[in-house]
Short mmCIF file of C-alpha atoms and ligand atoms in Angstrom, two decimals:
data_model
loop_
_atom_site.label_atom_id
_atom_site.label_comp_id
_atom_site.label_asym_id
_atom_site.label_seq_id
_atom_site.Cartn_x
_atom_site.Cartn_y
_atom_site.Cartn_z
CA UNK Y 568 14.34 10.32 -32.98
CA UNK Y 569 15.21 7.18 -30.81
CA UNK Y 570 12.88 6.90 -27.69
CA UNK Y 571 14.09 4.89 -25.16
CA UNK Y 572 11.98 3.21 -22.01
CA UNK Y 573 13.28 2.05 -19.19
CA UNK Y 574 12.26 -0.24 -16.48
CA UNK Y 575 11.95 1.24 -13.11
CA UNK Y 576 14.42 -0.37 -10.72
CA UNK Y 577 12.10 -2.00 -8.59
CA UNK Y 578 10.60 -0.05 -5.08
CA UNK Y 579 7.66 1.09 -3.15
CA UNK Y 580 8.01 4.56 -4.77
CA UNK Y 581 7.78 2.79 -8.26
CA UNK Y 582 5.17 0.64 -7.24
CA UNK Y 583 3.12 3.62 -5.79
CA UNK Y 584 3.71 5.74 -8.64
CA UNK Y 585 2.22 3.08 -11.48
CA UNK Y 586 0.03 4.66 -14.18
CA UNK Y 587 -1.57 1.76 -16.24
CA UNK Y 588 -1.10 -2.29 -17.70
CA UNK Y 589 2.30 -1.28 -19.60
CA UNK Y 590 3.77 0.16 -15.94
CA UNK Y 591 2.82 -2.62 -13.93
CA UNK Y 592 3.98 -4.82 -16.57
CA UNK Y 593 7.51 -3.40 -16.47
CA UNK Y 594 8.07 -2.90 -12.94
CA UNK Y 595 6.74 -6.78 -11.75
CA UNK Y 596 8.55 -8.10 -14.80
CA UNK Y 597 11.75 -6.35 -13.00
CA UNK Y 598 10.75 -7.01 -9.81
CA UNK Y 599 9.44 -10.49 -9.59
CA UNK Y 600 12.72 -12.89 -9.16
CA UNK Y 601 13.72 -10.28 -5.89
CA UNK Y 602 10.31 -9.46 -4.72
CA UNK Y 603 10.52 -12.50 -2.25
CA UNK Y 604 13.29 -11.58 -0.37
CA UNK Y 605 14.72 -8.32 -1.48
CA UNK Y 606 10.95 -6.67 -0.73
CA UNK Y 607 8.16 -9.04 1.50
CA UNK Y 608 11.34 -10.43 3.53
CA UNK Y 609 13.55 -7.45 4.11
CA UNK Y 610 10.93 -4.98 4.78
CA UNK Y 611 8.59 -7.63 6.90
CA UNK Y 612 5.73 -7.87 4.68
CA UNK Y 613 3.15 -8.48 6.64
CA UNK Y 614 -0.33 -8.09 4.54
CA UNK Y 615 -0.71 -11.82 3.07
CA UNK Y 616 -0.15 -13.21 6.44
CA UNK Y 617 -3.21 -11.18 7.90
CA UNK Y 618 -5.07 -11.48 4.94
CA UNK Y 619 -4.79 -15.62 5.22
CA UNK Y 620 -5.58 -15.23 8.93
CA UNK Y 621 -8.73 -12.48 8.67
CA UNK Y 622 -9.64 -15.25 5.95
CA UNK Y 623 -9.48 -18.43 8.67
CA UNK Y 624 -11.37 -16.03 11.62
CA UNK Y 625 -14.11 -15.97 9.99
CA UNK Y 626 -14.42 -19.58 8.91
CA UNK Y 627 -13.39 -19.56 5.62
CA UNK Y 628 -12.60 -22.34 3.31
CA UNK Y 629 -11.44 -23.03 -0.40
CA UNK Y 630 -12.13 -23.52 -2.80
CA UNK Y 631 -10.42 -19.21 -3.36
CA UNK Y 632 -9.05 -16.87 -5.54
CA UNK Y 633 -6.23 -14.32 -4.95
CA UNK Y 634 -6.73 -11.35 -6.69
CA UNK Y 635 -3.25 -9.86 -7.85
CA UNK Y 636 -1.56 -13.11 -6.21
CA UNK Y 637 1.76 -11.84 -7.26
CA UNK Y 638 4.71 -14.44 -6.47
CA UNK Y 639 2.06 -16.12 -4.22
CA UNK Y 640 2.66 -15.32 -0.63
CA UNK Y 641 -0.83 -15.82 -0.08
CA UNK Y 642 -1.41 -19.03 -0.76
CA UNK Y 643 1.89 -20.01 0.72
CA UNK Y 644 -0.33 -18.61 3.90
CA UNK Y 645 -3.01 -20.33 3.07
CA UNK Y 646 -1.52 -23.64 2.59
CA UNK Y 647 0.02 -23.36 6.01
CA UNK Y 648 -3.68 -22.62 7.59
CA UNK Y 649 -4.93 -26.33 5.25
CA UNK Y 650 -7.00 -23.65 3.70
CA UNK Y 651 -7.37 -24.55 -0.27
CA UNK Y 652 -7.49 -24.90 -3.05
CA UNK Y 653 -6.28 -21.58 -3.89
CA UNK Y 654 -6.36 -20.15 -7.97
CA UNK Y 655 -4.41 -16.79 -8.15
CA UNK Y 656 -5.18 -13.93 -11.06
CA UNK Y 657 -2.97 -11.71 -11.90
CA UNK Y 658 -1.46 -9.09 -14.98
CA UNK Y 659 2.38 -9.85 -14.96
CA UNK Y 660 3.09 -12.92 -16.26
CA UNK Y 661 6.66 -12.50 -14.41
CA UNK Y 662 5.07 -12.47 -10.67
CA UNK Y 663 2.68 -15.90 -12.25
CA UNK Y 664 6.17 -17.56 -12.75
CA UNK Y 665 7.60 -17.48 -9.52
CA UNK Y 666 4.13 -18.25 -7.86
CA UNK Y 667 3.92 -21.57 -10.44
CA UNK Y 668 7.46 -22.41 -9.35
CA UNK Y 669 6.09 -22.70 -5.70
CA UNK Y 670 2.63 -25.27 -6.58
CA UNK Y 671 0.64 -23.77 -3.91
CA UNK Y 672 -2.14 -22.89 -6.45
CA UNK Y 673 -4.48 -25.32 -8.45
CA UNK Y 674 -4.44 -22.96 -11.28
CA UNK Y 675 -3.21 -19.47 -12.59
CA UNK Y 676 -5.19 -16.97 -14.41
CA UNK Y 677 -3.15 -13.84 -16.44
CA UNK Y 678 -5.59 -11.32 -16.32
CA UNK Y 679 -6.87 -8.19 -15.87
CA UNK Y 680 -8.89 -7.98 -12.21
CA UNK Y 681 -10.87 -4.47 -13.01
CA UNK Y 682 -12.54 -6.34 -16.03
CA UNK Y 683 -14.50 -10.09 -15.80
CA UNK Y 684 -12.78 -13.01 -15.35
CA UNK Y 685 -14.04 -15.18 -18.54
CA UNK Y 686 -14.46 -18.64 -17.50
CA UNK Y 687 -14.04 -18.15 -13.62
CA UNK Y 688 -15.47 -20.98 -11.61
CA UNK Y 689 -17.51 -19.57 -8.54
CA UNK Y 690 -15.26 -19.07 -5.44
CA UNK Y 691 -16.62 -19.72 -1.56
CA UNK Y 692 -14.09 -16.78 -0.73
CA UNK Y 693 -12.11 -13.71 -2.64
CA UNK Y 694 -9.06 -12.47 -1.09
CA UNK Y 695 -6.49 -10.36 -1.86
CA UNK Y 696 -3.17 -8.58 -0.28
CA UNK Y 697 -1.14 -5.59 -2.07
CA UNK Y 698 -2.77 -5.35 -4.74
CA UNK Y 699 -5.42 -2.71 -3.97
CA UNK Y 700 -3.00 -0.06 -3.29
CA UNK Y 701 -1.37 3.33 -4.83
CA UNK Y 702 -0.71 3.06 -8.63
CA UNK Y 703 -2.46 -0.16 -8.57
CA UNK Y 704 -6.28 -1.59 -8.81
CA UNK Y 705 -9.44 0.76 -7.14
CA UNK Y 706 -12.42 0.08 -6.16
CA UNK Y 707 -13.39 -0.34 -9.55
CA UNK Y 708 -11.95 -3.84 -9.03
CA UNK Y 709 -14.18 -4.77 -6.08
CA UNK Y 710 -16.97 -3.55 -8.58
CA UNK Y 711 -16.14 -6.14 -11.03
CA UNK Y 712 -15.06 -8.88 -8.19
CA UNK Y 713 -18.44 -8.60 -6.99
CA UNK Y 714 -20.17 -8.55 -10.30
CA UNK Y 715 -18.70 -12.15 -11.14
CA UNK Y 716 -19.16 -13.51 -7.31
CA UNK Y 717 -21.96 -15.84 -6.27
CA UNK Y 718 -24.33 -14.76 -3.64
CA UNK Y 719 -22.57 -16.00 0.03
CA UNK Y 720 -19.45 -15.51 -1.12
CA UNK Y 721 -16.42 -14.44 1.65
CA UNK Y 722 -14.34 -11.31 0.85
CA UNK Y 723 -10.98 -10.20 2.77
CA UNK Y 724 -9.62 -7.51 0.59
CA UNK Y 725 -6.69 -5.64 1.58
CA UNK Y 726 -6.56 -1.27 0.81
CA UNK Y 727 -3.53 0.65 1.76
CA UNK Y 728 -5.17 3.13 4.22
CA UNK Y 729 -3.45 6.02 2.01
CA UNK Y 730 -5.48 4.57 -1.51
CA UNK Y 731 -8.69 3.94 0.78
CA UNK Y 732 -8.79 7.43 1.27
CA UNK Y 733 -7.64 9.18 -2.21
CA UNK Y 734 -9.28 6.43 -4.15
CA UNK Y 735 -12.70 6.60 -2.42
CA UNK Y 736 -13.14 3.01 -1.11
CA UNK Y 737 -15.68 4.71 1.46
CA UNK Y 738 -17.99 6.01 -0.85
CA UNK Y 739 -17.97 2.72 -3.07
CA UNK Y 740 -18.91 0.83 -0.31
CA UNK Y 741 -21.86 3.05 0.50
CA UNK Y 742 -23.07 2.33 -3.18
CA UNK Y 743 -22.40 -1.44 -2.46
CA UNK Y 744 -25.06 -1.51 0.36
CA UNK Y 745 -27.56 -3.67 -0.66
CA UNK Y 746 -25.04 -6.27 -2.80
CA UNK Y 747 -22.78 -6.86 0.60
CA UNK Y 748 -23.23 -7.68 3.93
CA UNK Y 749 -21.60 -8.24 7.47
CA UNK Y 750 -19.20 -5.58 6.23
CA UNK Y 751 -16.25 -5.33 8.64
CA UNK Y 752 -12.96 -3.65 8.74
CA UNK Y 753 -9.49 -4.58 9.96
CA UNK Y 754 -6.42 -2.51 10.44
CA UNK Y 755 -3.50 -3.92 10.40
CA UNK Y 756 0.42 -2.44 9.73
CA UNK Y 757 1.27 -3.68 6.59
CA UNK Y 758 5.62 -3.56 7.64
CA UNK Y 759 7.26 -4.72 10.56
CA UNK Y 760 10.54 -2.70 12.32
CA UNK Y 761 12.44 -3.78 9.63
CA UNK Y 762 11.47 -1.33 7.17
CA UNK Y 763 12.47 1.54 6.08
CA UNK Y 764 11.51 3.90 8.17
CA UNK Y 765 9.67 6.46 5.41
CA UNK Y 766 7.09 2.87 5.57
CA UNK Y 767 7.42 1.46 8.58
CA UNK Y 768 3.66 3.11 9.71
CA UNK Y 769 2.13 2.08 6.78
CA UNK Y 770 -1.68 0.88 6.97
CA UNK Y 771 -3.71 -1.43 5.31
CA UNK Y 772 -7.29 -1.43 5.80
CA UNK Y 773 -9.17 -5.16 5.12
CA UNK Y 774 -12.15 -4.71 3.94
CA UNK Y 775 -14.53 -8.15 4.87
CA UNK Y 776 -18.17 -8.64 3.61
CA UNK Y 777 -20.05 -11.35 1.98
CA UNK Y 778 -21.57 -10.97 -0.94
CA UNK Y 779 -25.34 -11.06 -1.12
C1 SAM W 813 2.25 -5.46 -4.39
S1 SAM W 813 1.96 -6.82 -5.45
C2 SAM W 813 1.09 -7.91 -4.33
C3 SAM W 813 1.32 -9.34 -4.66
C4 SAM W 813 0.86 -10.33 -3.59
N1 SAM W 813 -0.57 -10.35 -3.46
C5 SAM W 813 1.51 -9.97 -2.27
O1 SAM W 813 0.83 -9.52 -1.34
O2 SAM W 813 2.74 -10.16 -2.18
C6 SAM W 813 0.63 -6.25 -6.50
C7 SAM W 813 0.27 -7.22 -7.61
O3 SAM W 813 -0.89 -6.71 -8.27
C8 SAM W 813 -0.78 -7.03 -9.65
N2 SAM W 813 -1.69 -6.15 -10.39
C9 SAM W 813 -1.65 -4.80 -10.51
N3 SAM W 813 -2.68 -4.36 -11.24
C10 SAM W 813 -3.40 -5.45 -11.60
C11 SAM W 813 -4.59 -5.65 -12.37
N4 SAM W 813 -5.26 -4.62 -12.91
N5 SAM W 813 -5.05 -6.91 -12.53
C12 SAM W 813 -4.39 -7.97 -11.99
N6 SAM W 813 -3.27 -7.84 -11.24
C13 SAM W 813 -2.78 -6.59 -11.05
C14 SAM W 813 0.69 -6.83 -9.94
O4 SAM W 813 1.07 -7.48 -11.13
C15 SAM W 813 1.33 -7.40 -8.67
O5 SAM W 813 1.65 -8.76 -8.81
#
């Protein structure tokens, strides 16, 4: 018998519904030459924006990595706020490409973010927008963020409000007390009015702490 796999046609349904490395794979290898315009642009993609800005509030400065940077709208953001340099991490190779295509990172790691980063330098600030979300990266990931940080560093991560919930972000950063401090939260809609109306009230909750 001849089994056949598709890739999904790129959406937020796809993207919500990911189970593992081999999904995310296919759908951001599918998804990352449109993902500029035919997602963050036509829905109003907000989340990197606010992440960048959360980031500048509280005084924070480069050298920092984006975790699941994606085609790199967040260091587009960055750049525009003279905040850098900026090294992005993420699993599909595909969303790397387009976000090398732009230069607004010093370097570009392809790896997994809920394991260590071999070789990481030390960051003054972690930040990340999207990527902790439905079918995507739990709090594991902060787990293993934090577990390769230096003491002092600057965290804005971004949780869909739905995933902070179901994933139990809450009760992870109950366990964290003691490794993080000045532990704030920032809710912010994650669309503008020109999405689809099914996401148009979407939340994203930023999580920002320093590590201890
Ligand atoms: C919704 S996109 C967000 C991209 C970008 N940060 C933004 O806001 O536009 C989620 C990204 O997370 C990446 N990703 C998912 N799981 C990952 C993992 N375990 N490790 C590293 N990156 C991951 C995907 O490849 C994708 O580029």
């Amino acid at each position: 018998m001849v089994m056949c796999f598709m890739a999904q046609t790129p959406s937020l349904k796809a993207a919500h519904a990911l189970q593992g490395r081999n999904d995310v794979l296919d759908l951001y290898g599918a998804w990352a030459d449109t993902y500029d315009t035919g997602f963050a642009m036509d829905q109003g993609y907000q989340i990197p924006r606010e992440v960048a800005l959360a980031y500048q509030e509280i005084g924070g400065q480069g050298p920092v990595l984006d975790v699941g940077a994606g085609t790199g709208l967040v260091a587009e953001e960055m750049v525009k706020l003279d905040i850098g340099p900026v090294d992005g991490v993420d699993l599909s190779p595909d969303m790397l490409r387009v976000a090398e295509a732009k230069a607004v990172y010093r370097r570009l790691i392809e790896a997994d973010v809920t394991k260590a980063l071999p070789g990481a330098p030390t960051y003054t600030g972690i930040v990340s927008s999207g990527t902790f979300t439905l079918g995507h990266v739990g709090p594991e990931g902060i787990t293993a963020l934090l577990d390769g940080a230096a003491p002092d560093t600057q965290f804005v991560i971004s949780v869909n409000a739905r995933h902070y919930e179901s994933a139990g972000f809450a009760a992870l950063l109950d366990d964290l007390k003691g490794q993080i401090t000045d532990l704030t939260f920032k809710d912010i809609k994650i669309y503008d009015d020109r999405c689809d109306p099914e996401y148009r009230d979407e939340v994203a909750r930023l999580l920002i702490f320093r590590s201890v």
